[in-house]
Amino acid sequence: MDAYHESLFKGVINTKLTDLSAVKHLEYKADFAVTSFAIKAFAIIHSSFAEVLCLDCDNIPLYNPSALFTGPQYQQHGNIFWSDPNINGLDPLVYQMFGLSVPWEGREDFLASESGQILINRQQHTDVLYWLWYVTANSDFFYPRMHGDKDTYRLAFALANKASQFNQIRSGPQLGLAPWKRPEGLFYVSAGFVQPDFANRTAFYHRVEHGAKFNPASPLTLHPLFVTTTLSPSWRRPAGVTWFDLEYGGGGLATHYPASGVNTSAYQQCCMSSASDASYVSSCSCQPTSSYNDNMMLAIPISYFPELRRVISISKKIFSTYQHDLWRHEALNQS
């Protein structure tokens, strides 16, 4: 981290920056270079806190997450993980080589993990962290077989003989969608995951797509105007869906869904009696988004997600201030 970005944290109370490249690791593979996805695992392993909520830098809580620490699910299991709707890229070999049962075999309701937000009691699961260190230190083998780091935490629990204690929210995420016009027609671009808590309240907005991330070098940041219903365990990103470079701003790849596969009006058939946050989840008969072509993705206007709208509005203002301050800092350095 350069001096400018380090200075941004100096005024934040109870904040400590740790250089992971200078942290002494375990003797096994002590020279392992901590980069990319491995940074998250090592940040948890070397944290000074007994209980850790680890968030990706592109992840925003939609309410005060301290309530998660006192909830019964966390108190019972000492961890909470969130779901990813897509198990593509998970290789059963990573379980079979240790003589472990493959968690998704024979389970139609299986949902992979999504590591944009992780809550774990380090003292309660010290043995899991040792195995997480082993898997992460060998990420050159495991990550290509596990779609990065996201399911390595489940594997670490299994290796510690704690598979039954791995505590994952069983509801899949919802998908934020932003309209995007291309020469061949209207598309809806994925603008990230909206993750629930155990009570099905929207809890986190994870900007997983490149175009939805805050990038000071790009004049464009995607923000969702619609949110799908919960992605079910049977949902898979369809083969017909393509990844395009965003034509404006060099924002990188983003998943484009043709408008023919997204229904933005059928939500009116659900019992939307109030505009409270995600009210349709707990009180309506809206069906989960289970497929793409046979049952079109049901998209609900963001107006029904007041907390998501509020947080996006605030984050846009914060990022705009940061972006202009960064440009000013760079201009002063060049003058």
Coordinates of C-alpha atoms in Angstrom, one line a residue:
M1 CA 0.0 0.0 0.0
D2 CA 1.4 3.4 -1.0
A3 CA 1.8 6.3 1.5
Y4 CA -1.3 8.1 0.1
H5 CA -3.7 5.2 0.7
E6 CA -2.1 4.4 4.1
S7 CA -2.7 8.0 5.2
L8 CA -6.4 7.5 4.6
F9 CA -6.6 5.1 7.5
K10 CA -4.6 7.2 10.0
G11 CA -7.7 9.0 11.3
V12 CA -9.9 5.9 11.6
I13 CA -10.2 4.8 15.2
N14 CA -9.1 1.3 16.2
T15 CA -7.7 0.6 12.8
K16 CA -4.4 -1.2 12.3
L17 CA -2.7 -1.9 9.0
T18 CA -0.8 -5.2 8.7
D19 CA 1.8 -5.9 5.9
L20 CA 1.1 -9.6 5.2
S21 CA 4.4 -9.9 3.3
A22 CA 6.2 -9.2 6.6
V23 CA 4.2 -11.6 8.7
K24 CA 6.0 -14.7 9.9
H25 CA 4.2 -17.8 8.5
L26 CA 4.2 -21.4 9.7
E27 CA 7.3 -23.3 8.9
Y28 CA 5.5 -25.3 6.2
K29 CA 6.0 -23.2 3.0
A30 CA 7.2 -20.2 5.0
D31 CA 8.3 -18.5 1.7
F32 CA 4.8 -18.7 0.2
A33 CA 3.9 -15.4 -1.6
V34 CA 0.6 -14.0 -0.3
T35 CA -1.2 -12.6 -3.4
S36 CA -4.7 -12.5 -4.9
F37 CA -7.4 -14.7 -3.2
A38 CA -4.9 -16.0 -0.6
I39 CA -4.8 -12.5 1.0
K40 CA -8.2 -13.1 2.5
A41 CA -7.3 -16.4 4.1
F42 CA -4.1 -15.0 5.5
A43 CA -5.9 -11.9 6.8
I44 CA -8.2 -14.2 8.8
I45 CA -5.4 -16.5 10.0
H46 CA -3.2 -13.6 11.2
S47 CA -5.9 -11.4 12.5
S48 CA -5.5 -10.1 16.1
F49 CA -9.3 -10.5 16.7
A50 CA -10.8 -13.6 18.2
E51 CA -13.9 -13.2 16.0
V52 CA -13.6 -11.9 12.4
L53 CA -16.0 -10.6 9.8
C54 CA -13.9 -10.6 6.6
L55 CA -15.3 -8.6 3.7
D56 CA -14.0 -8.2 0.2
C57 CA -13.2 -4.6 -0.7
D58 CA -16.0 -4.7 -3.2
N59 CA -18.6 -5.8 -0.6
I60 CA -20.9 -3.4 1.3
P61 CA -23.0 -4.3 4.4
L62 CA -26.6 -3.2 4.1
Y63 CA -27.1 -2.9 7.8
N64 CA -24.9 -2.9 10.9
P65 CA -23.3 -6.4 10.7
S66 CA -22.6 -6.5 14.4
A67 CA -26.0 -8.2 14.8
L68 CA -24.6 -11.3 13.0
F69 CA -22.2 -11.9 16.0
T70 CA -25.1 -12.3 18.4
G71 CA -27.4 -14.4 16.3
P72 CA -28.2 -17.9 17.3
Q73 CA -26.8 -19.5 14.2
Y74 CA -23.4 -18.0 14.7
Q75 CA -23.5 -18.6 18.5
Q76 CA -24.1 -22.2 17.9
H77 CA -21.6 -22.9 15.1
G78 CA -19.0 -20.1 15.4
N79 CA -19.1 -19.4 11.7
I80 CA -21.3 -18.2 8.9
F81 CA -20.7 -18.6 5.2
W82 CA -22.8 -17.5 2.3
S83 CA -23.9 -19.3 -0.9
D84 CA -22.9 -19.1 -4.5
P85 CA -25.4 -20.4 -7.0
N86 CA -22.8 -21.9 -9.3
I87 CA -20.8 -25.0 -8.6
N88 CA -19.0 -25.0 -12.0
G89 CA -15.3 -25.5 -11.5
L90 CA -15.5 -27.6 -8.3
D91 CA -13.4 -30.8 -8.7
P92 CA -14.3 -33.8 -6.5
L93 CA -10.6 -34.8 -6.5
V94 CA -9.9 -32.2 -3.7
Y95 CA -12.1 -34.2 -1.4
Q96 CA -11.4 -37.7 -2.8
M97 CA -7.6 -37.4 -2.3
F98 CA -8.1 -37.1 1.4
G99 CA -10.7 -39.9 1.6
L100 CA -13.5 -37.3 2.3
S101 CA -17.0 -37.5 0.9
V102 CA -17.8 -35.1 -1.9
P103 CA -20.4 -32.6 -0.4
W104 CA -22.3 -32.0 -3.6
E105 CA -22.6 -35.6 -4.8
G106 CA -26.2 -36.8 -4.5
R107 CA -27.5 -33.4 -3.3
E108 CA -29.7 -31.5 -5.6
D109 CA -30.0 -28.7 -3.0
F110 CA -26.2 -28.1 -2.8
L111 CA -24.9 -24.5 -3.1
A112 CA -21.3 -23.7 -3.3
S113 CA -19.8 -21.0 -1.0
E114 CA -19.1 -17.4 -1.9
S115 CA -16.3 -15.9 0.1
G116 CA -17.1 -12.2 -0.3
Q117 CA -18.2 -12.2 3.3
I118 CA -17.0 -14.7 6.0
L119 CA -17.8 -14.6 9.7
I120 CA -15.7 -17.0 11.9
N121 CA -14.7 -17.4 15.5
R122 CA -10.9 -18.0 15.3
Q123 CA -10.6 -19.3 18.8
Q124 CA -13.3 -21.9 18.3
H125 CA -11.9 -23.1 15.0
T126 CA -8.1 -22.8 15.4
D127 CA -7.8 -26.3 13.9
V128 CA -9.7 -25.2 10.8
L129 CA -7.4 -22.3 10.3
Y130 CA -4.4 -24.6 10.3
W131 CA -5.9 -26.6 7.5
L132 CA -6.9 -23.4 5.7
W133 CA -3.2 -22.4 5.9
Y134 CA -2.3 -25.8 4.3
V135 CA -4.8 -25.4 1.5
T136 CA -4.0 -21.8 0.8
A137 CA -0.2 -22.4 0.8
N138 CA -0.9 -25.0 -1.9
S139 CA -3.3 -22.7 -3.8
D140 CA -1.4 -23.5 -7.1
F141 CA -3.1 -26.9 -6.8
F142 CA -6.4 -26.2 -5.1
Y143 CA -7.5 -22.9 -6.5
P144 CA -7.8 -24.1 -10.2
R145 CA -9.9 -27.0 -8.9
M146 CA -12.1 -24.9 -6.6
H147 CA -12.9 -21.8 -8.6
G148 CA -10.4 -19.8 -6.5
D149 CA -10.7 -19.7 -2.7
K150 CA -14.4 -19.7 -2.2
D151 CA -14.9 -23.4 -1.3
T152 CA -11.5 -23.9 0.4
Y153 CA -13.1 -22.9 3.7
R154 CA -15.6 -25.8 3.5
L155 CA -12.7 -28.1 2.7
A156 CA -10.7 -26.8 5.7
F157 CA -13.7 -27.6 8.0
A158 CA -13.9 -31.1 6.5
L159 CA -10.1 -31.7 6.9
A160 CA -10.5 -30.7 10.5
N161 CA -13.2 -33.3 10.9
K162 CA -15.8 -30.5 11.4
A163 CA -17.8 -30.8 8.2
S164 CA -21.0 -30.8 10.2
Q165 CA -20.1 -27.5 11.8
F166 CA -19.7 -25.7 8.5
N167 CA -22.6 -23.2 8.8
Q168 CA -23.8 -21.9 5.4
I169 CA -26.9 -19.8 4.7
R170 CA -29.0 -22.1 2.6
S171 CA -30.7 -19.3 0.6
G172 CA -28.8 -18.5 -2.6
P173 CA -28.0 -14.9 -3.5
Q174 CA -30.0 -12.6 -5.6
L175 CA -28.5 -11.0 -8.8
G176 CA -28.3 -7.3 -9.3
L177 CA -29.0 -6.3 -12.9
A178 CA -28.4 -3.1 -14.9
P179 CA -29.8 -2.5 -18.4
W180 CA -27.1 -2.2 -21.0
K181 CA -27.6 -1.3 -24.7
R182 CA -25.5 -3.1 -27.3
P183 CA -25.7 -2.9 -31.1
E184 CA -27.5 -6.3 -31.1
G185 CA -30.1 -5.2 -28.6
L186 CA -30.9 -4.7 -25.0
F187 CA -29.1 -6.8 -22.4
Y188 CA -29.1 -6.9 -18.6
V189 CA -25.6 -6.8 -17.1
S190 CA -24.8 -8.6 -13.9
A191 CA -24.0 -5.9 -11.2
G192 CA -23.2 -8.3 -8.3
F193 CA -24.8 -10.4 -5.6
V194 CA -27.3 -9.3 -3.0
Q195 CA -26.7 -11.7 -0.1
P196 CA -29.3 -12.5 2.6
D197 CA -29.0 -13.2 6.3
F198 CA -30.7 -16.1 8.1
A199 CA -33.9 -14.1 8.4
N200 CA -33.9 -13.5 4.6
R201 CA -33.2 -9.8 5.0
T202 CA -30.8 -8.4 2.4
A203 CA -27.5 -8.2 4.3
F204 CA -24.6 -7.5 1.8
Y205 CA -24.1 -6.2 -1.7
H206 CA -21.1 -7.8 -3.3
R207 CA -20.0 -6.2 -6.5
V208 CA -18.5 -9.4 -8.1
E209 CA -18.5 -8.1 -11.7
H210 CA -15.6 -5.9 -12.9
G211 CA -17.9 -3.3 -14.3
A212 CA -19.7 -2.9 -10.9
K213 CA -16.5 -2.3 -8.9
F214 CA -15.4 1.1 -8.0
N215 CA -12.4 1.8 -10.2
P216 CA -10.8 5.3 -10.1
A217 CA -9.4 4.8 -13.6
S218 CA -12.9 4.3 -15.1
P219 CA -15.7 6.9 -15.5
L220 CA -18.3 4.1 -15.3
T221 CA -19.6 2.0 -12.4
L222 CA -22.6 -0.2 -12.9
H223 CA -25.4 0.0 -10.3
P224 CA -28.3 -2.4 -10.3
L225 CA -31.8 -1.1 -11.3
F226 CA -33.3 -4.5 -10.8
V227 CA -32.7 -7.5 -8.4
T228 CA -33.7 -11.0 -9.3
T229 CA -35.6 -13.3 -6.9
T230 CA -33.3 -15.8 -5.0
L231 CA -31.2 -17.9 -7.3
S232 CA -32.1 -21.5 -6.5
P233 CA -29.7 -24.5 -6.3
S234 CA -30.7 -25.6 -9.8
W235 CA -29.8 -22.3 -11.3
R236 CA -26.7 -22.2 -13.5
R237 CA -25.2 -19.5 -15.6
P238 CA -26.5 -20.6 -19.0
A239 CA -24.2 -21.5 -21.9
G240 CA -25.9 -18.9 -24.1
V241 CA -24.9 -16.1 -21.8
T242 CA -21.8 -14.3 -22.9
W243 CA -19.1 -12.2 -21.4
F244 CA -18.4 -8.9 -23.1
D245 CA -16.0 -6.1 -22.5
L246 CA -18.0 -3.0 -21.4
E247 CA -17.7 -0.6 -24.3
Y248 CA -17.5 2.5 -22.2
G249 CA -14.8 3.1 -19.5
G250 CA -12.7 -0.1 -19.9
G251 CA -14.5 -1.6 -17.0
G252 CA -13.6 -5.2 -18.0
L253 CA -15.7 -8.2 -18.5
A254 CA -19.3 -8.4 -17.3
T255 CA -22.0 -11.1 -17.8
H256 CA -24.6 -9.9 -20.3
Y257 CA -28.1 -11.6 -20.2
P258 CA -30.3 -11.0 -23.3
A259 CA -33.5 -9.1 -22.4
S260 CA -35.5 -12.1 -23.7
G261 CA -34.4 -14.1 -20.6
V262 CA -35.3 -11.4 -18.0
N263 CA -38.8 -10.6 -16.9
T264 CA -39.0 -7.2 -15.3
S265 CA -42.8 -7.0 -15.1
A266 CA -43.9 -10.4 -13.6
Y267 CA -42.9 -9.2 -10.2
Q268 CA -46.3 -7.4 -10.1
Q269 CA -47.9 -10.8 -9.7
C270 CA -46.2 -11.2 -6.3
C271 CA -47.8 -9.9 -3.2
M272 CA -46.0 -6.6 -3.0
S273 CA -48.2 -5.2 -0.3
S274 CA -45.4 -3.0 1.1
A275 CA -42.0 -1.6 -0.1
S276 CA -40.2 -2.9 2.9
D277 CA -36.8 -4.4 2.2
A278 CA -37.1 -7.8 0.5
S279 CA -40.7 -8.2 1.7
Y280 CA -41.4 -10.6 -1.1
V281 CA -39.0 -13.1 0.2
S282 CA -40.8 -13.8 3.5
S283 CA -44.4 -13.0 2.6
C284 CA -44.9 -13.6 -1.1
S285 CA -45.3 -16.5 -3.4
C286 CA -42.6 -15.4 -5.8
Q287 CA -40.7 -18.4 -7.1
P288 CA -36.9 -18.5 -7.0
T289 CA -35.0 -18.0 -10.2
S290 CA -34.4 -21.6 -11.0
S291 CA -33.4 -21.4 -14.7
Y292 CA -32.8 -19.0 -17.5
N293 CA -34.7 -20.1 -20.6
D294 CA -37.6 -22.2 -19.3
N295 CA -38.5 -19.8 -16.5
M296 CA -37.2 -16.4 -17.2
M297 CA -35.2 -14.6 -14.4
L298 CA -37.8 -12.7 -12.4
A299 CA -36.4 -9.2 -11.8
I300 CA -37.8 -6.8 -9.2
P301 CA -37.2 -3.0 -9.3
I302 CA -34.6 -1.7 -6.8
S303 CA -37.3 0.5 -5.4
Y304 CA -38.4 -2.5 -3.3
F305 CA -34.9 -2.6 -1.7
P306 CA -34.6 0.7 0.3
E307 CA -31.5 -0.4 2.2
L308 CA -29.7 -1.4 -1.0
R309 CA -30.7 1.9 -2.6
R310 CA -29.6 3.9 0.4
V311 CA -26.2 2.2 0.7
I312 CA -25.5 2.5 -3.1
S313 CA -26.3 6.2 -2.9
I314 CA -24.0 6.8 0.0
S315 CA -21.2 4.7 -1.5
K316 CA -21.4 6.6 -4.8
K317 CA -20.9 9.9 -2.9
I318 CA -18.0 8.5 -0.9
F319 CA -16.3 7.0 -4.0
S320 CA -16.8 10.3 -6.0
T321 CA -15.0 12.2 -3.2
Y322 CA -12.2 9.6 -3.0
Q323 CA -11.9 9.7 -6.8
H324 CA -11.5 13.4 -7.0
D325 CA -9.1 13.5 -4.1
L326 CA -7.0 10.8 -5.7
W327 CA -6.9 12.7 -9.0
R328 CA -5.9 15.9 -7.1
H329 CA -3.1 14.0 -5.3
E330 CA -1.8 12.6 -8.5
A331 CA -1.9 16.0 -10.2
L332 CA 0.0 17.6 -7.4
N333 CA 2.7 14.9 -7.5
Q334 CA 3.1 15.5 -11.3
S335 CA 3.3 19.3 -11.0

